[in-house]
PDB file of C-alpha atoms and ligand atoms in Angstrom:
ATOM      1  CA  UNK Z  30     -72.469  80.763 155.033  1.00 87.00           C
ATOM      2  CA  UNK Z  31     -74.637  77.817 155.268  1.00 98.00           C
ATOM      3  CA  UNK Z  32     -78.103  78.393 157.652  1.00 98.00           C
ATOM      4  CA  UNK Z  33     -80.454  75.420 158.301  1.00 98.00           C
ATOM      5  CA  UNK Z  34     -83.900  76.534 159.434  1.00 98.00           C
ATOM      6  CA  UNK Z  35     -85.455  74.367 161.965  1.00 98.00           C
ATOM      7  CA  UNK Z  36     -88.118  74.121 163.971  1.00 98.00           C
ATOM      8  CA  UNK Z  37     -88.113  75.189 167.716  1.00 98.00           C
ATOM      9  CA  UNK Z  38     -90.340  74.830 170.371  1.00 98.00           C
ATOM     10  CA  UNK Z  39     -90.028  76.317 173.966  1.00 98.00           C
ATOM     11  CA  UNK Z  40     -86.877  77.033 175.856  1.00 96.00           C
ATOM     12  CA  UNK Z  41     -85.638  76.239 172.239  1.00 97.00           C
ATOM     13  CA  UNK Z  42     -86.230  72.597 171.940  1.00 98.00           C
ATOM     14  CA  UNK Z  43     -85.294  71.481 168.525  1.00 98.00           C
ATOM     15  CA  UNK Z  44     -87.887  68.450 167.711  1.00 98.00           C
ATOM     16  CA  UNK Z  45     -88.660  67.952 164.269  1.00 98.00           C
ATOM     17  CA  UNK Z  46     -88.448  64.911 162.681  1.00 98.00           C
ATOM     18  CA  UNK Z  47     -87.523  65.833 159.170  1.00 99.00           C
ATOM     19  CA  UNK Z  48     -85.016  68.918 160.467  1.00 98.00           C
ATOM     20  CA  UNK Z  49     -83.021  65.718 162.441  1.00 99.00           C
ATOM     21  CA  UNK Z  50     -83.303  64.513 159.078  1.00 99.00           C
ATOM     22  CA  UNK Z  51     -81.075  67.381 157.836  1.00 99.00           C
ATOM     23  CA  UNK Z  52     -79.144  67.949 160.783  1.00 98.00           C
ATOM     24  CA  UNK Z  53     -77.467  64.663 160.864  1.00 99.00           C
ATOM     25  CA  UNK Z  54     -77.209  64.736 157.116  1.00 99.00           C
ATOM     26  CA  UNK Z  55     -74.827  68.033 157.749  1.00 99.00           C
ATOM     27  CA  UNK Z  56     -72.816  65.885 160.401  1.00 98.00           C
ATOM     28  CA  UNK Z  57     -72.250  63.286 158.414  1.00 98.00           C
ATOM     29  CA  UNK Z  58     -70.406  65.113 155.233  1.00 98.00           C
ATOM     30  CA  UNK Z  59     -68.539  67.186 158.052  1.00 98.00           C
ATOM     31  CA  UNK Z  60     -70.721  70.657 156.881  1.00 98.00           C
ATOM     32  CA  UNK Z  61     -71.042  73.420 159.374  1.00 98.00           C
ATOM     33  CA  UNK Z  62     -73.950  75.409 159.556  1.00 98.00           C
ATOM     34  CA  UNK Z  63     -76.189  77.977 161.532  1.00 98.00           C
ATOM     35  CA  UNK Z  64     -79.253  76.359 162.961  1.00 98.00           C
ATOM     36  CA  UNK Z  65     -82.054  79.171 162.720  1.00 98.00           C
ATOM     37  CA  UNK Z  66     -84.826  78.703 164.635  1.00 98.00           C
ATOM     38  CA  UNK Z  67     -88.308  79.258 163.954  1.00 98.00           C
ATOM     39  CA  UNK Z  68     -91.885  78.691 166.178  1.00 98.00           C
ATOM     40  CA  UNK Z  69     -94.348  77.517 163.870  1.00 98.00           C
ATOM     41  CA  UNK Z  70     -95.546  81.034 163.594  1.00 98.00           C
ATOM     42  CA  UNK Z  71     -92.455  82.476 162.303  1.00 98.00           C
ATOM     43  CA  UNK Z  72     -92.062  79.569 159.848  1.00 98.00           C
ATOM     44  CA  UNK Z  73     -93.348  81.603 156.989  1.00 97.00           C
ATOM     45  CA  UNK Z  74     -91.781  84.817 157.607  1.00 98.00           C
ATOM     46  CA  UNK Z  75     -88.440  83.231 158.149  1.00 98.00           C
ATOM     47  CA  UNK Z  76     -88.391  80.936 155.099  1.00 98.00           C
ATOM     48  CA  UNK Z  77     -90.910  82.202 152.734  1.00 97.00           C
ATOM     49  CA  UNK Z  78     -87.806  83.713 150.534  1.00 96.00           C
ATOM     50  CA  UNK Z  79     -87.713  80.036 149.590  1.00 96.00           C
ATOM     51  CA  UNK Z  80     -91.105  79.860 148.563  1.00 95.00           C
ATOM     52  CA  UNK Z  81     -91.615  77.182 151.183  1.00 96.00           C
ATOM     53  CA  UNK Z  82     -94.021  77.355 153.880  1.00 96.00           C
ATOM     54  CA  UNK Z  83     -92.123  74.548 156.355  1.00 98.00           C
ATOM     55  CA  UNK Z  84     -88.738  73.511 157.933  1.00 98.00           C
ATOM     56  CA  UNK Z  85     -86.229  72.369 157.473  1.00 98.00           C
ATOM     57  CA  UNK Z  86     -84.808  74.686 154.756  1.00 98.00           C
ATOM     58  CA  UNK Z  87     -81.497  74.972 154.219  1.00 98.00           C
ATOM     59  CA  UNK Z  88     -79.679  77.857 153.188  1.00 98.00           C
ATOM     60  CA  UNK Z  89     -76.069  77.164 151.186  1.00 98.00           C
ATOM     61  CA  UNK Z  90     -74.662  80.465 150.200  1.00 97.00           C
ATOM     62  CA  UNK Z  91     -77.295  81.828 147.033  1.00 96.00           C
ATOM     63  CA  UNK Z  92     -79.359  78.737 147.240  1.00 97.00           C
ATOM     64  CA  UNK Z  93     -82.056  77.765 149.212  1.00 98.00           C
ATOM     65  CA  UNK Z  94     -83.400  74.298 149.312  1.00 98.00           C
ATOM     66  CA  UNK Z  95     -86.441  73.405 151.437  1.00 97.00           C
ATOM     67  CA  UNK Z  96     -87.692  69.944 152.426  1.00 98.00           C
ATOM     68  CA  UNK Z  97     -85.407  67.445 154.241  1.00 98.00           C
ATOM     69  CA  UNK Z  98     -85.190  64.926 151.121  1.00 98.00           C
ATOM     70  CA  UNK Z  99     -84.571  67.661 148.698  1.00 98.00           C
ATOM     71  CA  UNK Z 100     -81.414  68.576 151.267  1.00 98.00           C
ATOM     72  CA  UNK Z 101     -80.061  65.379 151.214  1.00 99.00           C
ATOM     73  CA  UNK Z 102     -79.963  64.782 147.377  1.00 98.00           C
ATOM     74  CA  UNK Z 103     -78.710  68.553 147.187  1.00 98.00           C
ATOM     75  CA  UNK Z 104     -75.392  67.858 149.812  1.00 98.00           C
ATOM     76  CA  UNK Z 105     -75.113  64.583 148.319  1.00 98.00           C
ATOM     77  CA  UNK Z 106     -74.708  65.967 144.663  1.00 98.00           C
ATOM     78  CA  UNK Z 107     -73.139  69.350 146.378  1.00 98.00           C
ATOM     79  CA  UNK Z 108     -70.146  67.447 148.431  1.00 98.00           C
ATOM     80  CA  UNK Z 109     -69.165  64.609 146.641  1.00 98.00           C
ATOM     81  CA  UNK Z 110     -65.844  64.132 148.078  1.00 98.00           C
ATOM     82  CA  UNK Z 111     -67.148  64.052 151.588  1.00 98.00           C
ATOM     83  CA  UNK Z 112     -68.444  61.035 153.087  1.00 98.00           C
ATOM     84  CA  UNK Z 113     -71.842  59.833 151.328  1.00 98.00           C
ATOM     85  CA  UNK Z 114     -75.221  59.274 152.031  1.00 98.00           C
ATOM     86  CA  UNK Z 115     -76.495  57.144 149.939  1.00 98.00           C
ATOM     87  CA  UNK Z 116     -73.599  55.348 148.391  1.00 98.00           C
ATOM     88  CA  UNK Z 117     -74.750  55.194 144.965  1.00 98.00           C
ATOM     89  CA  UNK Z 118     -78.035  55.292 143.268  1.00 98.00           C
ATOM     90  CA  UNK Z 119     -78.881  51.737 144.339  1.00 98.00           C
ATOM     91  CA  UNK Z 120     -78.398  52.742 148.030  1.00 98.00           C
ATOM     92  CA  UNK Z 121     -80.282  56.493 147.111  1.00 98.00           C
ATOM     93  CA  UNK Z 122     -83.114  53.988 145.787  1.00 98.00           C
ATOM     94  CA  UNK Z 123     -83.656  52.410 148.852  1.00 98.00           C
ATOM     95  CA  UNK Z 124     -83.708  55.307 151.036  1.00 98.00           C
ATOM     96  CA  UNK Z 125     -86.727  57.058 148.754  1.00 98.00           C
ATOM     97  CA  UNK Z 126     -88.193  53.610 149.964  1.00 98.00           C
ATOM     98  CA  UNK Z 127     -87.575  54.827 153.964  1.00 98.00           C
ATOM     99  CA  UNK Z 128     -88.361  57.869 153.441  1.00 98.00           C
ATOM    100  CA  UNK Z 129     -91.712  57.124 151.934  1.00 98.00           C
ATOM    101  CA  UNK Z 130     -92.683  54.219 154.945  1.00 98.00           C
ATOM    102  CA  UNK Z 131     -91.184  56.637 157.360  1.00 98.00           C
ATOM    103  CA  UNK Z 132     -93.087  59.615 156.378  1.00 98.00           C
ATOM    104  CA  UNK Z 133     -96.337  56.784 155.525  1.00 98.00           C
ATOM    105  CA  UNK Z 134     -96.091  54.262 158.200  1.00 97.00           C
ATOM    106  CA  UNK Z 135     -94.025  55.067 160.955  1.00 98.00           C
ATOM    107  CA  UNK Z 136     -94.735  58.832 161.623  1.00 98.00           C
ATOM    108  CA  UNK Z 137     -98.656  57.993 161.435  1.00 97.00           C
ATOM    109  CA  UNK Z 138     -98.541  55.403 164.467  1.00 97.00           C
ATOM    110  CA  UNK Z 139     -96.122  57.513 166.503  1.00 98.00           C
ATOM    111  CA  UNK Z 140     -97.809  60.682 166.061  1.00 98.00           C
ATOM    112  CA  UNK Z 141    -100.793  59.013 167.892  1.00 97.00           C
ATOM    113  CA  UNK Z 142     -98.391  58.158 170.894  1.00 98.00           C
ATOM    114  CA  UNK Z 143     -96.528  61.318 171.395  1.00 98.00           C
ATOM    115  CA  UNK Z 144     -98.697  64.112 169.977  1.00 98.00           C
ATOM    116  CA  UNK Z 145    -100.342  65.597 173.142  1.00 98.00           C
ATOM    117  CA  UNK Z 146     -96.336  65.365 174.653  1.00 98.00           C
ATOM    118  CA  UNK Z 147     -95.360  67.411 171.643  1.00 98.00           C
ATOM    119  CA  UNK Z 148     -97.525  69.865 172.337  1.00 98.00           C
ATOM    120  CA  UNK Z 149     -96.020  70.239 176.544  1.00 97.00           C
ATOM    121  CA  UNK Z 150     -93.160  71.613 174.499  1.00 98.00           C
ATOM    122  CA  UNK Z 151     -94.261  74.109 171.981  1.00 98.00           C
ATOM    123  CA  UNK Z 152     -93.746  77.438 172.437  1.00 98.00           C
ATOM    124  CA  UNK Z 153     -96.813  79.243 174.510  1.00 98.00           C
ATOM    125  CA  UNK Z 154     -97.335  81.744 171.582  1.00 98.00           C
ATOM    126  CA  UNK Z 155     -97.507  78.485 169.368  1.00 98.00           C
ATOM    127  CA  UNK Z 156    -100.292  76.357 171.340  1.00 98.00           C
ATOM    128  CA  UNK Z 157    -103.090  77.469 170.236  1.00 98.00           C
ATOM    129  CA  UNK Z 158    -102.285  76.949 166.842  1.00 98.00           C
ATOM    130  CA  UNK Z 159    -100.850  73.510 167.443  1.00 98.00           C
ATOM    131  CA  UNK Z 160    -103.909  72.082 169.335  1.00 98.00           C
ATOM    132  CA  UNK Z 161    -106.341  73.134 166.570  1.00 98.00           C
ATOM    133  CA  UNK Z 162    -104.735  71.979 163.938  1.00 98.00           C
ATOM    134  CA  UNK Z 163    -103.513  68.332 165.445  1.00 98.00           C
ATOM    135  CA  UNK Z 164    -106.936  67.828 167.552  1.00 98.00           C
ATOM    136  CA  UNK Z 165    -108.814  68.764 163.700  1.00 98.00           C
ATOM    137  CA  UNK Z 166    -105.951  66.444 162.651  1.00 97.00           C
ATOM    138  CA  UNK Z 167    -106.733  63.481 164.669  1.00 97.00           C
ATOM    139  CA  UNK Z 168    -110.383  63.869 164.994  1.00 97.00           C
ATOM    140  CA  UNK Z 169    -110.309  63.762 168.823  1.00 97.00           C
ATOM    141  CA  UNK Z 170    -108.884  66.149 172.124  1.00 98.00           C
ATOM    142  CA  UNK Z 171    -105.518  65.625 172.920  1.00 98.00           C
ATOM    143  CA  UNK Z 172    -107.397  64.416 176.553  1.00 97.00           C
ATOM    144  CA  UNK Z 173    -108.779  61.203 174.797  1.00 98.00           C
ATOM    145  CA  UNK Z 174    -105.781  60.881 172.981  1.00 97.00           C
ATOM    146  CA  UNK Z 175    -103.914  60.384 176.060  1.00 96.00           C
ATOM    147  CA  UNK Z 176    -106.455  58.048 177.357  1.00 97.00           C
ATOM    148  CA  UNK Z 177    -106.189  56.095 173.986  1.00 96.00           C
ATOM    149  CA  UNK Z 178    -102.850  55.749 173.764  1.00 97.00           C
ATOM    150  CA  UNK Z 179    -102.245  51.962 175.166  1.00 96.00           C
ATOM    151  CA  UNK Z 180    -104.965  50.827 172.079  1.00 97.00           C
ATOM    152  CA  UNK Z 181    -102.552  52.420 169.871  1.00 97.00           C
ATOM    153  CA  UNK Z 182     -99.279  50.734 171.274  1.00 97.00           C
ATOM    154  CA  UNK Z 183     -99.778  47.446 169.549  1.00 96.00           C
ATOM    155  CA  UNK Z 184     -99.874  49.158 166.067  1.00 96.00           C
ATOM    156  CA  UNK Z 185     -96.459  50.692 167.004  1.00 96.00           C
ATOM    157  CA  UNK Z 186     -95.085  47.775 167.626  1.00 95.00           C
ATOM    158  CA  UNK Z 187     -96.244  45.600 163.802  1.00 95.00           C
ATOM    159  CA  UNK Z 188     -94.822  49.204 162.351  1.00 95.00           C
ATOM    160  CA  UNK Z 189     -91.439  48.560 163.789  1.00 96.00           C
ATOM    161  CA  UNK Z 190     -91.418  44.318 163.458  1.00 96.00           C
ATOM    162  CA  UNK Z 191     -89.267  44.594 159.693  1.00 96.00           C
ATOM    163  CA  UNK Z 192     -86.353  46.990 161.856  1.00 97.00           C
ATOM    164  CA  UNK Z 193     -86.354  44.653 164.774  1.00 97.00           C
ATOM    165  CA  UNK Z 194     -85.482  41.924 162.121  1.00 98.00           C
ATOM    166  CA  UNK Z 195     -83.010  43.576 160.806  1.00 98.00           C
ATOM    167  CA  UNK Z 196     -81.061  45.284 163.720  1.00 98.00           C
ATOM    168  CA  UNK Z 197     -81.136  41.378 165.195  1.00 98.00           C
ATOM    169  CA  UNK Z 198     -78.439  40.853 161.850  1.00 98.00           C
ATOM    170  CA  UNK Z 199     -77.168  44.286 161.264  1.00 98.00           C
ATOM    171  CA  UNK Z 200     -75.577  47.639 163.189  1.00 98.00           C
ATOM    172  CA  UNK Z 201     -77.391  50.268 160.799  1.00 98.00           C
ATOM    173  CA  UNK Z 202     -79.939  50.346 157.890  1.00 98.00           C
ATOM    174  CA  UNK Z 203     -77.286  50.857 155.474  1.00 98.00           C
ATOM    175  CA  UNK Z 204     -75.151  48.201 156.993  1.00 97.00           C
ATOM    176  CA  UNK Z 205     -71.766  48.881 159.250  1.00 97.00           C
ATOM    177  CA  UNK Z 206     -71.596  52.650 158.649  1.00 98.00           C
ATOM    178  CA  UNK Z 207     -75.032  54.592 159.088  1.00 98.00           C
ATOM    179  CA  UNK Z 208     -76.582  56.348 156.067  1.00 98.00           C
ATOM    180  CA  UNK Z 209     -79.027  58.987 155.217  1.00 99.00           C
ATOM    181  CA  UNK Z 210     -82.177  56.051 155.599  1.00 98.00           C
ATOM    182  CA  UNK Z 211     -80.786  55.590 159.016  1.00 99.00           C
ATOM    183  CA  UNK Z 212     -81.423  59.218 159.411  1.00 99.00           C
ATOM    184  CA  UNK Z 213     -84.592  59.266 157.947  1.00 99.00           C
ATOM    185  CA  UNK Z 214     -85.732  57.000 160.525  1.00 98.00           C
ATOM    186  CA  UNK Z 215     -83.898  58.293 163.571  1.00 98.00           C
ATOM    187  CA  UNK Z 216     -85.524  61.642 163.099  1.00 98.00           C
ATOM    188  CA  UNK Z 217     -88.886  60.251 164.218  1.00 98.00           C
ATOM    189  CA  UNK Z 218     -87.389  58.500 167.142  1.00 98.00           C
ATOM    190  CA  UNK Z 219     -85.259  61.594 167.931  1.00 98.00           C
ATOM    191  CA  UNK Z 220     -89.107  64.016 167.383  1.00 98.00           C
ATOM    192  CA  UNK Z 221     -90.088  61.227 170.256  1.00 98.00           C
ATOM    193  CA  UNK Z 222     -87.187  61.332 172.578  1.00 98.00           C
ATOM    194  CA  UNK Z 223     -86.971  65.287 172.583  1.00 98.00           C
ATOM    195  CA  UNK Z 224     -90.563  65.462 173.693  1.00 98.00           C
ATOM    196  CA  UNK Z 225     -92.538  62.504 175.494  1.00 98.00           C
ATOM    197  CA  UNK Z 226     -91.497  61.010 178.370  1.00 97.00           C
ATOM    198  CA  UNK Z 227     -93.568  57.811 176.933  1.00 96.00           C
ATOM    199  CA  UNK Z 228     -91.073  54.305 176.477  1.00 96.00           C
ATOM    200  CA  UNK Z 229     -91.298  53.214 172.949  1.00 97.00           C
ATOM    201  CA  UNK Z 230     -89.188  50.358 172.970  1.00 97.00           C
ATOM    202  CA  UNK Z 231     -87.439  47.954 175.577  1.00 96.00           C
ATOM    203  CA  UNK Z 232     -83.767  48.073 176.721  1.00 97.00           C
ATOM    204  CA  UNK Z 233     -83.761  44.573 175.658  1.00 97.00           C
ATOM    205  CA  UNK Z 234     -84.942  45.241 171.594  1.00 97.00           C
ATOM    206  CA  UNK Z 235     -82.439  44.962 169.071  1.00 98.00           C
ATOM    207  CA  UNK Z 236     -84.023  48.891 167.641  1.00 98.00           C
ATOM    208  CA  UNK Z 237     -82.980  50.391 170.990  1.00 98.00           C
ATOM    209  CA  UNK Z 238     -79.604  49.175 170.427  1.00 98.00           C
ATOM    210  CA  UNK Z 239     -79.244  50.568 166.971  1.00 98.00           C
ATOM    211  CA  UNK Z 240     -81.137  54.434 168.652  1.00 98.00           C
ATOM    212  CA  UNK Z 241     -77.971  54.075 171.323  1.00 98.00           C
ATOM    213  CA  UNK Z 242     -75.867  53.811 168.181  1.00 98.00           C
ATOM    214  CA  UNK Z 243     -77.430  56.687 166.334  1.00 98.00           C
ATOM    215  CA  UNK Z 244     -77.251  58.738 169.465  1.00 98.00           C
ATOM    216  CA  UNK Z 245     -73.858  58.293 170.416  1.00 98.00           C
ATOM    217  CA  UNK Z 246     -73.011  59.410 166.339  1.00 98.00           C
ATOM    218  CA  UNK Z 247     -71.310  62.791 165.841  1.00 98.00           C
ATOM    219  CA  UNK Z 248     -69.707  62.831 169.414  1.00 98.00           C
ATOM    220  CA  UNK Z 249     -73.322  62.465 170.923  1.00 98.00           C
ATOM    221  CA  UNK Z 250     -74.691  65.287 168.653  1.00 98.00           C
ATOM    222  CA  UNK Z 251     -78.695  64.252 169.211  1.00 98.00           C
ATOM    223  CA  UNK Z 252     -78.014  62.927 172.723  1.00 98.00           C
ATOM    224  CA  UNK Z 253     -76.832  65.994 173.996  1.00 98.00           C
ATOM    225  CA  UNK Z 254     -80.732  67.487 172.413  1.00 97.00           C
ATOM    226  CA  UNK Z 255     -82.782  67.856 175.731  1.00 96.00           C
ATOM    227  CA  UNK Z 256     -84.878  65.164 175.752  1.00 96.00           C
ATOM    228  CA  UNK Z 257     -86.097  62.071 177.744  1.00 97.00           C
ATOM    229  CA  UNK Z 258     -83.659  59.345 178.000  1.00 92.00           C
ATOM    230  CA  UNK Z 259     -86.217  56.826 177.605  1.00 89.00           C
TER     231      UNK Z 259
HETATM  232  N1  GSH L 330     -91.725  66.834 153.436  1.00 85.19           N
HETATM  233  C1  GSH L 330     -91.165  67.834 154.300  1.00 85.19           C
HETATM  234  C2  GSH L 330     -92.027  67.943 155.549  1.00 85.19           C
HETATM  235  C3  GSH L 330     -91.596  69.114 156.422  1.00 85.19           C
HETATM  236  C4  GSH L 330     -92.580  69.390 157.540  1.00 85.19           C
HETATM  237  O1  GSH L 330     -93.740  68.947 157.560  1.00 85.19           O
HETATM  238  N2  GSH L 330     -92.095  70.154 158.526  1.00 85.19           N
HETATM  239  C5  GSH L 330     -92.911  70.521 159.668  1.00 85.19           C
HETATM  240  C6  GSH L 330     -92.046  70.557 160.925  1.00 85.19           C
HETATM  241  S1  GSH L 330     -91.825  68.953 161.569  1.00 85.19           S
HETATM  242  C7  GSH L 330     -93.458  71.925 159.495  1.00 85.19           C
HETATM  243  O2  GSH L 330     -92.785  72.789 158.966  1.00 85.19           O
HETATM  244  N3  GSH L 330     -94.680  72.134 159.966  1.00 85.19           N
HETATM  245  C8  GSH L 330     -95.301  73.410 159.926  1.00 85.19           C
HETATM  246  C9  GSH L 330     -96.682  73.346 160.508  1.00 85.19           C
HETATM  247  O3  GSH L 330     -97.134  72.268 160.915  1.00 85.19           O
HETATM  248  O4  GSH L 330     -97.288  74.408 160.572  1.00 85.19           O
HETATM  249  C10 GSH L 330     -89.710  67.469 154.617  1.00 85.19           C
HETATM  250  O5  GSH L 330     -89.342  66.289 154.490  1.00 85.19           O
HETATM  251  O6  GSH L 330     -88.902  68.379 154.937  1.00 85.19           O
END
């Protein structure tokens, strides 16, 4: 029995970044699983067995892997004779690369777009925690934050210049078929869309395109998330 453990916010809104990370990675090599939620106050008591303190975790029979990147390497090396991820170590080279700007880069300048929007959909027994810890985070009230957020547009936007380049020549990251560094990316897009009503790109960019492609993957698996069609 495989179990991933995700996070989940209220009315059970599934929004993490790095748990779309391992959700789509499952949908890709075909894998069923359970998807276990947890509030970010049962994170601990749900997945400490793996001697992990956040989500995604996934469970595969005796083992237990935690962190998203650790997942993919693990159903890559796991499930070799269903469809890859990485295709090959060149390709599993590059997507360390993604991971690290998305993780570095990317998640930084959305984070102070969408943050106080996040927080509209965390569980009420959660939101206490989550504003203390994010407005300590970000130095500031989620209030100003709001207020700031067109300043912190134009830093969104020089993030995301190197993808707009590239979906202008290609369908995916990893070329015609979408990879795991596609994933890695659509995660924080996917955190975005499942929270804030806030419009991070234009119809008209070549990066919206390429989200309409990564919804529509899996028979619509993340468009079917509740979220903002924005
Ligand atoms: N490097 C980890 C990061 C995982 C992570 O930060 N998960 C968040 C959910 S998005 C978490 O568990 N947060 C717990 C908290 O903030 O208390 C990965 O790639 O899986």
């Amino acid at each position: 029995m495989r179990v991933l453990y995700e996070l989940a916010g209220a009315e059970d809104r599934r929004f993490s970044p790095f748990c779309w990370r391992a959700r789509m990675a499952l949908a890709h090599k075909g894998l069923e699983a359970k998807f276990e939620p947890c509030g970010f106050g049962e994170i601990k008591a749900k997945v400490g067995f793996s001697g992990h303190d956040r989500v995604p975790v996934l469970q595969d029979g005796a083992r237990a892997i935690p962190d998203s990147w650790a997942i993919a390497r693990y159903l890559e090396d796991s499930y070799p004779d269903r469809p890859s991820l990485f295709g090959g170590t060149a390709g599993m080279g590059l997507a360390r690369f993604v991971n690290d700007w998305t993780d570095r880069t990317v998640h930084p300048a959305l984070a102070r777009l969408v943050t106080p929007d996040v927080y509209d959909h965390v569980s009420p027994e959660d939101r206490d925690y989550f504003k203390k810890s994010r407005e300590t985070r970000f130095a500031m009230s989620f209030e100003q934050m709001r207020s700031e957020r067109p300043k912190h547009v134009p830093n969104w936007m020089t993030a995301l210049a190197p993808l707009k380049a590239t979906f202008e020549k290609q369908q995916f990251l990893t070329g015609e078929i979408a990879g795991y560094a596609d994933y890695i990316l659509f995660g924080a897009f996917q955190w975005a869309r499942c929270t804030s009503p806030f419009q991070l790109l234009d119809p008209d960019d070549p990066i919206y395109a390429w989200r309409e492609r990564m919804l529509n993957l899996f028979d619509g698996l993340a468009r079917k998330a509740d979220g903002y069609p924005v």
